[in-house]
Amino acid sequence: MAKLSPLASVSETRAVLEAHGLTTKYSLGQNFLVNDAILQKIVALAEVGPDDAVLEVGPGIGTLTIALLQHAARVVSVERDPDLPAVLAETCAPWADR
């Protein structure tokens, strides 16, 4: 099965965070998804379809967001960390219209 998100690895997640001068903020409860098999399970269990709109809370750098965008019509994400929306805009740029 093809990888759902190119960000689903420790090395890619670290690279994105470092490129933006960021680190994990455990005070905000941040944990980043780094396992594509987990992404696949989340998307399958959510039963996301091509006509669905998804509300994602805490998208982080967009690892799950990218996977959801491949299955849903639209994803709306809410992020508490003010540093991450710019990162999310970059990582999810190919799907900016959705």
CSV table of C-alpha atoms in Angstrom, one decimal:
chain,number,residue,atom,x,y,z
A,1,MET,CA,0.0,0.0,0.0
A,2,ALA,CA,1.3,3.5,-0.9
A,3,LYS,CA,2.3,5.8,1.9
A,4,LEU,CA,-0.5,8.2,2.8
A,5,SER,CA,1.7,11.0,4.0
A,6,PRO,CA,5.3,11.8,3.2
A,7,LEU,CA,5.6,13.4,6.6
A,8,ALA,CA,4.9,10.1,8.5
A,9,SER,CA,8.4,9.4,9.7
A,10,VAL,CA,10.6,10.6,12.5
A,11,SER,CA,13.2,12.0,10.1
A,12,GLU,CA,10.7,13.9,7.9
A,13,THR,CA,8.9,15.3,11.0
A,14,ARG,CA,12.2,16.5,12.4
A,15,ALA,CA,13.2,18.0,9.1
A,16,VAL,CA,10.0,20.0,8.8
A,17,LEU,CA,10.3,21.3,12.4
A,18,GLU,CA,14.0,22.2,12.0
A,19,ALA,CA,13.3,24.0,8.7
A,20,HIS,CA,10.9,26.2,10.6
A,21,GLY,CA,13.1,26.6,13.7
A,22,LEU,CA,10.5,24.7,15.8
A,23,THR,CA,10.6,22.0,18.4
A,24,THR,CA,7.9,19.9,20.0
A,25,LYS,CA,6.0,21.9,22.7
A,26,TYR,CA,5.1,19.3,25.3
A,27,SER,CA,3.4,22.1,27.3
A,28,LEU,CA,0.8,22.1,24.6
A,29,GLY,CA,0.5,18.4,24.6
A,30,GLN,CA,2.1,18.1,21.2
A,31,ASN,CA,2.9,14.7,19.8
A,32,PHE,CA,3.5,14.2,16.1
A,33,LEU,CA,2.3,11.2,14.1
A,34,VAL,CA,5.3,9.4,12.5
A,35,ASN,CA,3.8,6.0,11.5
A,36,ASP,CA,2.0,5.7,8.2
A,37,ALA,CA,0.3,2.5,9.3
A,38,ILE,CA,-1.4,4.4,12.1
A,39,LEU,CA,-2.5,7.1,9.6
A,40,GLN,CA,-4.0,4.3,7.4
A,41,LYS,CA,-5.8,2.9,10.4
A,42,ILE,CA,-7.2,6.3,11.4
A,43,VAL,CA,-8.5,7.1,7.9
A,44,ALA,CA,-10.0,3.6,7.6
A,45,LEU,CA,-11.7,3.8,11.0
A,46,ALA,CA,-13.0,7.3,10.3
A,47,GLU,CA,-14.6,6.0,7.1
A,48,VAL,CA,-13.8,9.3,5.3
A,49,GLY,CA,-15.3,9.5,1.9
A,50,PRO,CA,-15.0,11.8,-1.2
A,51,ASP,CA,-18.1,13.8,-0.2
A,52,ASP,CA,-17.1,14.3,3.5
A,53,ALA,CA,-16.0,17.5,5.2
A,54,VAL,CA,-13.6,16.7,8.1
A,55,LEU,CA,-12.9,18.9,11.2
A,56,GLU,CA,-9.3,18.2,12.4
A,57,VAL,CA,-8.3,19.4,15.8
A,58,GLY,CA,-4.5,19.9,16.3
A,59,PRO,CA,-3.2,19.2,12.8
A,60,GLY,CA,0.4,20.0,13.8
A,61,ILE,CA,2.6,19.9,10.7
A,62,GLY,CA,-0.1,18.3,8.5
A,63,THR,CA,0.8,14.6,8.6
A,64,LEU,CA,-2.8,13.4,9.2
A,65,THR,CA,-4.2,16.3,7.3
A,66,ILE,CA,-2.4,15.2,4.1
A,67,ALA,CA,-3.9,11.7,4.5
A,68,LEU,CA,-7.4,13.1,5.1
A,69,LEU,CA,-7.1,15.4,2.1
A,70,GLN,CA,-6.6,12.4,-0.1
A,71,HIS,CA,-9.9,10.9,1.0
A,72,ALA,CA,-12.2,13.8,1.9
A,73,ALA,CA,-13.8,16.6,-0.1
A,74,ARG,CA,-12.6,19.2,2.5
A,75,VAL,CA,-10.6,19.4,5.7
A,76,VAL,CA,-10.9,22.3,8.2
A,77,SER,CA,-8.1,22.3,10.8
A,78,VAL,CA,-7.9,24.1,14.1
A,79,GLU,CA,-4.5,24.6,15.6
A,80,ARG,CA,-3.7,26.0,19.1
A,81,ASP,CA,0.1,26.6,18.4
A,82,PRO,CA,0.4,29.9,16.6
A,83,ASP,CA,3.7,28.7,15.0
A,84,LEU,CA,2.1,25.8,13.1
A,85,PRO,CA,-0.5,27.3,10.7
A,86,ALA,CA,2.4,28.6,8.5
A,87,VAL,CA,4.0,25.1,8.5
A,88,LEU,CA,0.6,23.5,7.7
A,89,ALA,CA,0.0,26.0,4.8
A,90,GLU,CA,3.3,24.9,3.3
A,91,THR,CA,3.0,21.1,3.8
A,92,CYS,CA,-0.6,21.0,2.6
A,93,ALA,CA,-0.1,23.5,-0.3
A,94,PRO,CA,-1.0,21.0,-3.0
A,95,TRP,CA,-4.5,20.8,-1.5
A,96,ALA,CA,-4.9,24.5,-0.5
A,97,ASP,CA,-8.2,24.7,-2.4
A,98,ARG,CA,-9.7,22.0,-0.1
